[in-house]
CSV table of C-alpha atoms in Angstrom, one decimal:
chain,number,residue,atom,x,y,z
A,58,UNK,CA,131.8,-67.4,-72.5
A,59,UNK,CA,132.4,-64.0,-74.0
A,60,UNK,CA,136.0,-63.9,-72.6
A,61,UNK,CA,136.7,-66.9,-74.3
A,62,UNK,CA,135.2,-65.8,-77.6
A,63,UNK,CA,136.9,-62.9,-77.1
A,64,UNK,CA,140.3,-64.6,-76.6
A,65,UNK,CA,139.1,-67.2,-80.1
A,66,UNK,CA,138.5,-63.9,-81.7
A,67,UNK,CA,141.6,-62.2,-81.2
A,68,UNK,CA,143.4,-65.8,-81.5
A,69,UNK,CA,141.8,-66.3,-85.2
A,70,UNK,CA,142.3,-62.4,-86.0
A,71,UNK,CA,146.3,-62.8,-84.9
A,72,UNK,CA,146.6,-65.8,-87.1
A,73,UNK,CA,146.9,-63.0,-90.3
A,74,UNK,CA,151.0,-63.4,-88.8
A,75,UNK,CA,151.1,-66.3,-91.2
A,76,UNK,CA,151.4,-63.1,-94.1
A,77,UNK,CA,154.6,-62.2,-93.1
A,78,UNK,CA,157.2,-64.8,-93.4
A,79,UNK,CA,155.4,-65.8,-97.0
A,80,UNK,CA,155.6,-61.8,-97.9
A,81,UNK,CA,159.2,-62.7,-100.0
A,82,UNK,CA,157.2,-65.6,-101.9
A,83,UNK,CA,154.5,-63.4,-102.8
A,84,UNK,CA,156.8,-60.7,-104.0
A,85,UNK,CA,158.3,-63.4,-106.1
A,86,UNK,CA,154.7,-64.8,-107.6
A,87,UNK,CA,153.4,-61.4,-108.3
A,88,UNK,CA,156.8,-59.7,-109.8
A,89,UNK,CA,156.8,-57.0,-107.1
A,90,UNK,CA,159.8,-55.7,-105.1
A,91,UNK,CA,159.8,-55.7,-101.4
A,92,UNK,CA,158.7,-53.0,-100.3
A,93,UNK,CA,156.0,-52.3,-102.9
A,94,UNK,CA,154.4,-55.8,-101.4
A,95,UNK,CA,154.1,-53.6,-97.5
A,96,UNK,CA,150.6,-52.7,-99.4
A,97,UNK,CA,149.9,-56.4,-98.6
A,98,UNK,CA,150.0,-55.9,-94.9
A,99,UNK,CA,148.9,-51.9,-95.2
A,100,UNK,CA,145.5,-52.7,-97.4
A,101,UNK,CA,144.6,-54.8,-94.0
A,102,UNK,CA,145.8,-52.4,-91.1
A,103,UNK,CA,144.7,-49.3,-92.4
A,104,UNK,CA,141.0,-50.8,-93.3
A,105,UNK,CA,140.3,-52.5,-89.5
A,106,UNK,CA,142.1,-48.9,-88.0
A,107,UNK,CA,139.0,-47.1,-89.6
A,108,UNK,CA,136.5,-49.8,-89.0
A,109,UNK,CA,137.4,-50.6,-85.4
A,110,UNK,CA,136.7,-47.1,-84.5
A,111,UNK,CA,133.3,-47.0,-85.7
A,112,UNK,CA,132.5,-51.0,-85.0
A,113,UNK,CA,133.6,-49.7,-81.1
A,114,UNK,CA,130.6,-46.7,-81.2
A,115,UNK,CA,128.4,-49.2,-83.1
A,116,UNK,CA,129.3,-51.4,-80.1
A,117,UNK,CA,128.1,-49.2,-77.7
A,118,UNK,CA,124.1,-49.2,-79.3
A,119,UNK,CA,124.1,-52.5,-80.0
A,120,UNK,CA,126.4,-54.3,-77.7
A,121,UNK,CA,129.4,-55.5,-78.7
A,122,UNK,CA,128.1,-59.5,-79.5
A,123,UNK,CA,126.0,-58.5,-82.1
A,124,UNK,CA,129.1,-56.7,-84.1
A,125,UNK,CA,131.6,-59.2,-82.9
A,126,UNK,CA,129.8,-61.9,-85.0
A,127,UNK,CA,129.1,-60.0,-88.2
A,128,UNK,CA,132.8,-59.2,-88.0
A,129,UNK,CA,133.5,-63.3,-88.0
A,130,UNK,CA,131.5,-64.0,-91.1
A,131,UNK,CA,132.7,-61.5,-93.3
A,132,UNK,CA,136.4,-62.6,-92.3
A,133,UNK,CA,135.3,-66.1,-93.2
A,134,UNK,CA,133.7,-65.2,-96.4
A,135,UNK,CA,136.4,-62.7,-97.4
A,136,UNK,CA,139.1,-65.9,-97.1
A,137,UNK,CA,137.4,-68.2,-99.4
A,138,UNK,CA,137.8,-65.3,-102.1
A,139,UNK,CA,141.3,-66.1,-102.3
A,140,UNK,CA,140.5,-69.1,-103.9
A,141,UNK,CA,139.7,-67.1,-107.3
A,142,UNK,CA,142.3,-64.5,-106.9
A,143,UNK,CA,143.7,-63.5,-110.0
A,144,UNK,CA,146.3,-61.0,-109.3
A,145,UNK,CA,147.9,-58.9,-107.3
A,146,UNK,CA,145.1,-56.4,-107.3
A,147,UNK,CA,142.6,-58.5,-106.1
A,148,UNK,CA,144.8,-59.5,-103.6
A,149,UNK,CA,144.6,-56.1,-102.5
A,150,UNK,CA,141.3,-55.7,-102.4
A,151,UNK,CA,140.7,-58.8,-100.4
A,152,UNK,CA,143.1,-57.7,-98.1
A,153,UNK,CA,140.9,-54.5,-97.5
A,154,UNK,CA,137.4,-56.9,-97.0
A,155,UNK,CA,139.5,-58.9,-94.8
A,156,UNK,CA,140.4,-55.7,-93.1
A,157,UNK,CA,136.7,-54.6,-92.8
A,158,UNK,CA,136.1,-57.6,-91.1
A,159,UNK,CA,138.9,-58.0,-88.6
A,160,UNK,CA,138.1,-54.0,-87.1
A,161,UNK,CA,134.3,-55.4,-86.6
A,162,UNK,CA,136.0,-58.0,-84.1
A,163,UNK,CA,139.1,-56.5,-83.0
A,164,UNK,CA,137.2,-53.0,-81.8
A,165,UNK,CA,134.4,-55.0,-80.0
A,166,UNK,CA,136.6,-57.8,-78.3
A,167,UNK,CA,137.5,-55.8,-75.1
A,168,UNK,CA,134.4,-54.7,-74.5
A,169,UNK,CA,132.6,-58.6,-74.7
A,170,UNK,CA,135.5,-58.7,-71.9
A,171,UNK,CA,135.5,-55.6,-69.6
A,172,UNK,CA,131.4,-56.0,-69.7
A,173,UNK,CA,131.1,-59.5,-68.6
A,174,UNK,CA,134.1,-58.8,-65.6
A,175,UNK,CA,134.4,-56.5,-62.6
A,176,UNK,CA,136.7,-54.3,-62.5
A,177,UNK,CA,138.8,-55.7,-60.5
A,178,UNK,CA,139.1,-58.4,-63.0
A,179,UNK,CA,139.4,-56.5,-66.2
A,180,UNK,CA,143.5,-57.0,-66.1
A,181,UNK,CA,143.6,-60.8,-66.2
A,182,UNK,CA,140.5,-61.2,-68.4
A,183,UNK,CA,142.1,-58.5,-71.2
A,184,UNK,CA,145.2,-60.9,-70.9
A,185,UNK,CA,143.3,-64.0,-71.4
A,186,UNK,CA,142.4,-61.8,-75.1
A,187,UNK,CA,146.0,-61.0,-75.3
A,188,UNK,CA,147.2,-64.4,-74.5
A,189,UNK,CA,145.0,-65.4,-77.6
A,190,UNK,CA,146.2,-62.4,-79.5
A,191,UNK,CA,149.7,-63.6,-79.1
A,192,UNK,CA,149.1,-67.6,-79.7
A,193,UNK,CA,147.5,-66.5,-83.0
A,194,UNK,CA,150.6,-64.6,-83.7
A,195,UNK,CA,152.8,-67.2,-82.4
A,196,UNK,CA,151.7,-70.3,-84.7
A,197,UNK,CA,151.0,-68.2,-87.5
A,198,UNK,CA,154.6,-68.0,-89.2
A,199,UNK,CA,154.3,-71.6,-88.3
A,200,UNK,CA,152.0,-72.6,-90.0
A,201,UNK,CA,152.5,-69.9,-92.7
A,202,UNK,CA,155.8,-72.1,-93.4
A,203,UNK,CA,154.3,-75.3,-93.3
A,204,UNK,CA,151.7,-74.1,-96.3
A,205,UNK,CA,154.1,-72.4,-98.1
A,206,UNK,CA,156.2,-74.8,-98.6
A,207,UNK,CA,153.8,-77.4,-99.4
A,208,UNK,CA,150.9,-75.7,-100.8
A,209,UNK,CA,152.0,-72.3,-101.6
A,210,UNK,CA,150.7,-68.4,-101.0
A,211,UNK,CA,147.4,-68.8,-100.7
A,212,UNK,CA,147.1,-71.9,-98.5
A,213,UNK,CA,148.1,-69.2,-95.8
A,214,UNK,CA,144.5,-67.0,-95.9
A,215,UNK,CA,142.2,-70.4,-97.5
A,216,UNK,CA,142.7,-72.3,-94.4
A,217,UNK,CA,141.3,-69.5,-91.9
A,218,UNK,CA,137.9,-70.0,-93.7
A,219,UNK,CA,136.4,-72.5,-92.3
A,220,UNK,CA,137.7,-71.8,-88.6
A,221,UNK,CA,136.1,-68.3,-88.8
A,222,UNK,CA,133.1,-69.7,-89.6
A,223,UNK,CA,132.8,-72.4,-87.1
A,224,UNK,CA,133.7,-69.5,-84.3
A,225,UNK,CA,130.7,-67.4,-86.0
A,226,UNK,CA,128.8,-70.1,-85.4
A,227,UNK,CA,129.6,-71.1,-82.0
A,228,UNK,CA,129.1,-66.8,-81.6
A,229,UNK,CA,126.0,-67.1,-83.1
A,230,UNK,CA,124.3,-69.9,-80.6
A,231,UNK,CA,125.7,-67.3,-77.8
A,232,UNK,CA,123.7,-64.8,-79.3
A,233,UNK,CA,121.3,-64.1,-75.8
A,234,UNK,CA,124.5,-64.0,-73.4
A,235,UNK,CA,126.4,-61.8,-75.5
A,236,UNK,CA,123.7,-59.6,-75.7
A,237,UNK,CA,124.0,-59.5,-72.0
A,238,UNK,CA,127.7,-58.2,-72.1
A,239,UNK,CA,126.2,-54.1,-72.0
A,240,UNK,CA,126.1,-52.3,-69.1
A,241,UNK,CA,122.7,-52.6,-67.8
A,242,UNK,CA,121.3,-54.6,-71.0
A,243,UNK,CA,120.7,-51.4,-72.4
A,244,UNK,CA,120.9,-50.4,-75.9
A,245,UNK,CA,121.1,-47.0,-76.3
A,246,UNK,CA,123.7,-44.9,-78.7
A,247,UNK,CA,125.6,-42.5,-76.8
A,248,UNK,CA,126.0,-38.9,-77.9
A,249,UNK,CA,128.8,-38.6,-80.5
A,250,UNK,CA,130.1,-35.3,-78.7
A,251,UNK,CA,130.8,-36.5,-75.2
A,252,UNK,CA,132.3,-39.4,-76.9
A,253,UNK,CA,134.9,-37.2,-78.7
A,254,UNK,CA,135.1,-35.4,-75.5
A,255,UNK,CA,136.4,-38.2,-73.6
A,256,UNK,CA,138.9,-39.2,-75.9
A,257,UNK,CA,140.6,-35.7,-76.4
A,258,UNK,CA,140.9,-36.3,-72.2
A,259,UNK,CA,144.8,-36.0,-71.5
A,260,UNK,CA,144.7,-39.7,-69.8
A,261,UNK,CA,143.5,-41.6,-73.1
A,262,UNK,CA,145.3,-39.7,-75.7
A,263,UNK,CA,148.6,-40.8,-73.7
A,264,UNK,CA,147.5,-44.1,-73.5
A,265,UNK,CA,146.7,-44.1,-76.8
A,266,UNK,CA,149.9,-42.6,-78.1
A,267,UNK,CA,152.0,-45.3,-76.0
A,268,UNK,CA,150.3,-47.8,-77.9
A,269,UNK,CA,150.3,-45.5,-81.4
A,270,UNK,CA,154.5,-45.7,-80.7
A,271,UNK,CA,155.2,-49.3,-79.4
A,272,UNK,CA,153.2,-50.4,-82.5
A,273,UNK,CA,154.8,-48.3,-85.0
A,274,UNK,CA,158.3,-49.6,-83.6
A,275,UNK,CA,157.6,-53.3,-83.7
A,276,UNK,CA,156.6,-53.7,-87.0
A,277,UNK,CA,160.0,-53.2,-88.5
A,278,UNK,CA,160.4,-57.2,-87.2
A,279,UNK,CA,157.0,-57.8,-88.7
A,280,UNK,CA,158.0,-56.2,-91.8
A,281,UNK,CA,161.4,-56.9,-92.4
A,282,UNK,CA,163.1,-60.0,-90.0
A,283,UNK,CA,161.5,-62.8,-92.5
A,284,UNK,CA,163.5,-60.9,-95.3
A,285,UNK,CA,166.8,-61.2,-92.8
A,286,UNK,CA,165.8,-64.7,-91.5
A,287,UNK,CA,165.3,-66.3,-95.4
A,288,UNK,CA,167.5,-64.3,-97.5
A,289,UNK,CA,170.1,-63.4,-95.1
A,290,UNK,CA,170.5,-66.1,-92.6
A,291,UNK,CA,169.3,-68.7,-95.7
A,292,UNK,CA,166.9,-70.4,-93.3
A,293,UNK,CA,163.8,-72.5,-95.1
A,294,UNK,CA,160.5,-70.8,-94.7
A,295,UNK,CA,159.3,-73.8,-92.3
A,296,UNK,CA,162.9,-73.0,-90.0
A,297,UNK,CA,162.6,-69.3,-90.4
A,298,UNK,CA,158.9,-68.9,-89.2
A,299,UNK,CA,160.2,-70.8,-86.1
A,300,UNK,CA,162.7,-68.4,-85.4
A,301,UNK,CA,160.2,-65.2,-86.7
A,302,UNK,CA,157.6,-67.2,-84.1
A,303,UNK,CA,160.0,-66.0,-81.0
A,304,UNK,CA,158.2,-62.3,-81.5
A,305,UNK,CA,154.4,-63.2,-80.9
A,306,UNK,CA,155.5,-66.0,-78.7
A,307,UNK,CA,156.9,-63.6,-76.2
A,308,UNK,CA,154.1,-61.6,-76.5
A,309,UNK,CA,151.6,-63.9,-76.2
A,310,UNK,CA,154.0,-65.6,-72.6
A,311,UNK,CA,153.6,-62.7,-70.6
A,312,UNK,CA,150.2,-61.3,-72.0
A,313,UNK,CA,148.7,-63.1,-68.5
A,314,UNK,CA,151.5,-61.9,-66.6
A,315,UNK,CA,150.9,-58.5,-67.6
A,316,UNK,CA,147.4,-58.7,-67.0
A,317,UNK,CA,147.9,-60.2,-63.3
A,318,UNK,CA,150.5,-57.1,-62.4
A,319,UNK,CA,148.0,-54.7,-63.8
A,320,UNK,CA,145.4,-55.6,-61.4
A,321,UNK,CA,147.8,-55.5,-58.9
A,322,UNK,CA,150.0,-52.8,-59.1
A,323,UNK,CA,148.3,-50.2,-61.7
A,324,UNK,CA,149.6,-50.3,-65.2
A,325,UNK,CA,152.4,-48.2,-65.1
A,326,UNK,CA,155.5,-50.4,-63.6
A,327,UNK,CA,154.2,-52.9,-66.2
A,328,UNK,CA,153.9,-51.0,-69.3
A,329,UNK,CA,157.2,-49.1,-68.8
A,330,UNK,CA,159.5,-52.2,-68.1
A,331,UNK,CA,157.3,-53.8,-71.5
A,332,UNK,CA,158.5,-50.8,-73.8
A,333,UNK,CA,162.2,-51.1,-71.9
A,334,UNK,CA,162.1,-54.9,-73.1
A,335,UNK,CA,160.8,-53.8,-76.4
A,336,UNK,CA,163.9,-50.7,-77.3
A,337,UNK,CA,166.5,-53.1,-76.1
A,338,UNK,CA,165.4,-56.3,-78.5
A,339,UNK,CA,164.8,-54.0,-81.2
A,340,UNK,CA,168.3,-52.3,-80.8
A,341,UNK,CA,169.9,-55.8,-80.7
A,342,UNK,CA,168.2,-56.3,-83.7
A,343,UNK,CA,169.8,-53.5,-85.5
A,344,UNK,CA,173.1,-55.0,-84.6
A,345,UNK,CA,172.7,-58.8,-86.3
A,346,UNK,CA,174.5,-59.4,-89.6
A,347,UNK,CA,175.3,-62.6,-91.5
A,348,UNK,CA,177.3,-64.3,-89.2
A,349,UNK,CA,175.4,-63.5,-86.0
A,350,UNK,CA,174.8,-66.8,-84.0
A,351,UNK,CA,171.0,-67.9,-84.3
A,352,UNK,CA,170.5,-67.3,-81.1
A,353,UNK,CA,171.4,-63.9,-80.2
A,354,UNK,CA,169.0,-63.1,-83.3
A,355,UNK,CA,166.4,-65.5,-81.2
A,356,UNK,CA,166.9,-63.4,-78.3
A,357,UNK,CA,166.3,-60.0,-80.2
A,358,UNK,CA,163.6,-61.4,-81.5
A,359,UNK,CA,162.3,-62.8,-78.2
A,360,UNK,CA,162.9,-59.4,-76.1
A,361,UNK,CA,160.9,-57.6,-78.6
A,362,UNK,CA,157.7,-59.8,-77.8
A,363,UNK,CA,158.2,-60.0,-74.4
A,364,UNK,CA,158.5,-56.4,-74.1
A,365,UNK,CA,155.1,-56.3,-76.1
A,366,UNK,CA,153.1,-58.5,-74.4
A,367,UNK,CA,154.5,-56.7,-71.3
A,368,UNK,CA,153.2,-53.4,-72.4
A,369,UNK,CA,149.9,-53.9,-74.3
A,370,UNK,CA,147.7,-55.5,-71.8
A,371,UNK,CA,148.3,-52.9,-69.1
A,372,UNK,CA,148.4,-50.1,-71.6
A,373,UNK,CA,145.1,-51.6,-72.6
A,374,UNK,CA,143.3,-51.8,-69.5
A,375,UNK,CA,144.5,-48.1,-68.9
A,376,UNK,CA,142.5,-47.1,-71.7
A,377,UNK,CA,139.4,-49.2,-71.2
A,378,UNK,CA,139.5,-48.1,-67.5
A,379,UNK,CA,139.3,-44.6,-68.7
A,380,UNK,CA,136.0,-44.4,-70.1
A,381,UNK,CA,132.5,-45.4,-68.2
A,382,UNK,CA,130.9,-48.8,-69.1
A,383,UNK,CA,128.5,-47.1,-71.9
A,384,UNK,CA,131.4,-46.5,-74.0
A,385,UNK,CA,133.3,-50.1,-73.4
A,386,UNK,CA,132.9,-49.9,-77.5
A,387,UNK,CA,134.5,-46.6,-77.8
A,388,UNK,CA,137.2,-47.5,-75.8
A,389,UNK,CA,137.9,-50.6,-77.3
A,390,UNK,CA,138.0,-49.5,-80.9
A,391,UNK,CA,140.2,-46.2,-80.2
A,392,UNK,CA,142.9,-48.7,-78.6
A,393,UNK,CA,143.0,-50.9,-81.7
A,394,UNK,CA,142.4,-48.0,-83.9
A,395,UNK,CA,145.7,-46.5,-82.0
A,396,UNK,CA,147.4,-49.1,-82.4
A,397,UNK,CA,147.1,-50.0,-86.0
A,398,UNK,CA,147.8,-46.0,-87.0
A,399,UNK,CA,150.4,-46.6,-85.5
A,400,UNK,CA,151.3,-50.3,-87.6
A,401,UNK,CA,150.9,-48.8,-91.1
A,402,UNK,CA,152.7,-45.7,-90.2
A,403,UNK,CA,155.0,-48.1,-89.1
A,404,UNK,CA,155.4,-49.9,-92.0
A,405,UNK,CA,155.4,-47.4,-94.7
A,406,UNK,CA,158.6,-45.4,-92.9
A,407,UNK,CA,160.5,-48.3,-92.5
A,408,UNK,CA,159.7,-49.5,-95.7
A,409,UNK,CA,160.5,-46.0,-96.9
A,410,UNK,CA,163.8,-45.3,-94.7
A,411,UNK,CA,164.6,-49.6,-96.0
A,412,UNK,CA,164.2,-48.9,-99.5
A,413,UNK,CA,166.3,-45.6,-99.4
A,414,UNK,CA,168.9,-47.0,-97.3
A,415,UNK,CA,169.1,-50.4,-100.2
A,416,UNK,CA,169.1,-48.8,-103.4
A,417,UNK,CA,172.8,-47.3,-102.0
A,418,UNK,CA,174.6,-49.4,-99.4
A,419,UNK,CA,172.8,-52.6,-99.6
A,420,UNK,CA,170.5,-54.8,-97.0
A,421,UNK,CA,172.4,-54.7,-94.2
A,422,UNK,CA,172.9,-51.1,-94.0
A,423,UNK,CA,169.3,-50.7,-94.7
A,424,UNK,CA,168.1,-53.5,-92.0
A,425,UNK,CA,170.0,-51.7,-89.3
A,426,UNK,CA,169.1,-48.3,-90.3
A,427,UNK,CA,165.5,-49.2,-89.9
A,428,UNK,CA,165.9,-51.0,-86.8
A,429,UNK,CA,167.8,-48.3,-85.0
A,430,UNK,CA,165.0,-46.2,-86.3
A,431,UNK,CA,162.0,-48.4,-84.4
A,432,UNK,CA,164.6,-48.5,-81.4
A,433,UNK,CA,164.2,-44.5,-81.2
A,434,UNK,CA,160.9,-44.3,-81.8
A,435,UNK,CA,160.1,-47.1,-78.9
A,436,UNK,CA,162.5,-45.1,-76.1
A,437,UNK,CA,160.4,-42.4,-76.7
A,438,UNK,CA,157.6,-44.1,-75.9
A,439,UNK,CA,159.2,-45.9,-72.9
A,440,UNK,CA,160.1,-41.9,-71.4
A,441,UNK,CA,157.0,-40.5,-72.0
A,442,UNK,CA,155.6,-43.8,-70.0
A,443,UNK,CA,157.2,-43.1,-66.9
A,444,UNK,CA,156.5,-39.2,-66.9
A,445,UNK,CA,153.5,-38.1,-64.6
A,446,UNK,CA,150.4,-37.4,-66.1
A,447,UNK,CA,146.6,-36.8,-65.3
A,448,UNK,CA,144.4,-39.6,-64.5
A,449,UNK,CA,140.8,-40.0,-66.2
A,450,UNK,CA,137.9,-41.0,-64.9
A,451,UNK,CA,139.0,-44.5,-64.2
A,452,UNK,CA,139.0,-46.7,-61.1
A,453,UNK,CA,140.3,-49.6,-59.5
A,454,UNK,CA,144.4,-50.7,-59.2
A,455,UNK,CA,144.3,-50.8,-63.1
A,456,UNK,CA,143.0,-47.6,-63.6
A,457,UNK,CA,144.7,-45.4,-61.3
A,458,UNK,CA,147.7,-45.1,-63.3
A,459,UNK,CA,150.0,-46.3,-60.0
């Protein structure tokens, strides 16, 4: 059961992909240029970066159930405030709640898995999560598309309300075998220093910084391809979150697959031919224009989440693997805390280097400058991947680094 709530959780959590393909009808409804409405997406990111962090530590006193549920009502409340939002602002700040709530679950979920699994395990039950992560991300844009076009902006966060709730309550009535995902049954909080300690170890902060990179790369898709898919291409919203869908439906195909190699081979093969996957989509990316065939934008689109799902869940079991079982909560809020540094530095460079770019030579020039841009960023990532490095404290076939 806490795998599965896990992979709900993260599922629920990834279903915020619905934002992005309605981020040109928001800009419209609220009189705001593109990339001043990246505050949309950097309100949420940069809220759950901080809180996963501490909802990881808190984890480790309390267990990660515990925090994993509170984290499920406040998203749930925090949607049905959309139903009185005024303006733009309070959009904001509802964002930020929202945020607050998705770092309580997103920082606890791979602990409720690497607790309630050996270790020999701890690959295919992290790509169960990630298989949830992606499916959420998948049918978002979907359904984001759908709404939008029949109900409008804010059908896309009201309709996450109730299904957060019925997952908090289904959480809830697990309450005693959550509280059993900690090592020992234990509740202790361990000492803040040797926490520190153990991230500062070579081993995690590389781990870390592969995922910091690989996220700060994708999200120029997030970001900018429904902007190329609507505007450019002309394709309805409903059409173009199908095509946007390719990204997180990658991801989410080969989460499982990436989990199985991890626990056979070691991370390393995995993660490096991921972030291969993920420079050569985003570099085909930066070559589409106007009259590119739908379906060599497709396949950029599609190598990008392959090469993601590829990468994350070894890179992920790498990290959990480095730390010992009392700081499962640590571990799992510095890998989401790494990764979503790494999606709003993301966004607010590419936004930066896309707005530059348009107010001289236009979209296109703009599109493929940021794209070529993420492409770097990503094969930097992919070299530092395959070059040798120290092992932590980790064991098993996904922790040895092989």
């Amino acid at each position: 059961m806490p795998v599965l709530l896990a992979a709900l959780g993260a599922l629920l959590m990834s279903l915020d992909s619905a934002i992005n393909i309605v981020l040109p009808a928001m800009a419209d409804a609220f009189s705001v240029e593109a990339a001043a409405v990246r505050w949309v997406i950097i309100c949420y990111v940069l809220t759950y970066a901080v809180t996963a962090f501490a909802a990881g530590v808190l984890a480790d006193r309390l267990g990660p159930g515990p925090v994993f549920t509170a984290g499920l009502w406040l998203s749930g409340a925090t949607f049905l405030g959309y139903l009185a939002a005024p303006g733009y602002g309070t959009v904001l700040l509802l964002r930020a709640a929202q945020g607050f709530g998705g770092g309580l679950v997103y920082g606890t979920a791979p602990a409720l898995v690497t607790l309630s699994l050996p270790p020999a395990r701890h690959g295919r039950g992290l790509g169960s999560m990630s298989l949830g992560l992606g499916v959420g991300l998948g049918i978002g844009p979907l359904l984001g598309g759908v709404m939008l076009e029949h109900w409008g902006w804010a059908s896309t966060f009201l309709f996450r309300a109730p299904l957060f709730l019925a997952l908090a309550v289904l959480a809830q009535s697990q309450a005693r075998r959550l509280r059993g995902a900690m090592p020992g049954g234990a509740r202790r909080l361990p000492a803040l220093a040797p926490a520190i300690a153990d991230v500062a170890r070579l081993p995690v902060l590389r781990a870390a910084l592969l995922a910091f990179l690989s996220n700060y790369a994708q999200f120029a898709v997030w970001l900018l391809a429904p902007f190329f898919l609507v505007g450019t291409l002309g394709l309805s919203p409903t059409v173009g979150g199908l095509v946007f869908a390719l990204t997180p439906l990658g991801n989410a195909l080969v989460a499982p697959l990436g989990g199985w190699a991890t626990d056979r081979v070691g991370p390393r093969a995995p993660l490096a031919c991921g972030l291969a996957l993920e420079v050569a989509g985003l570099l085909l990316i930066a070559t589409l224009t106007g009259a590119t065939p739908l379906a060599l934008v497709a396949l950029g689109l599609a190598l990008v989440g392959l090469g993601v799902g590829l990468f994350q869940v070894p890179n992920l079991a790498l990290l959990m693997a480095s730390f010992p079982p009392a700081q499962q909560g640590v571990a799992g809020g510095l890998a989401f805390l790494s990764r979503t540094l790494g999606s709003a530095l993301g966004v607010q460079v590419t936004a930066a280097l896309f707005a530059a770019r348009l107010a001289r030579e236009g979209f296109l020039p703009a599109f493929h400058a940021a794209f070529v841009g993420a492409g770097a960023v990503c094969a930097v990532a992919a070299v530092l991947a395959i070059l040798p490095g120290g092992r932590g404290r980790a064991t098993g076939a996904a922790a040895s680094g092989r």
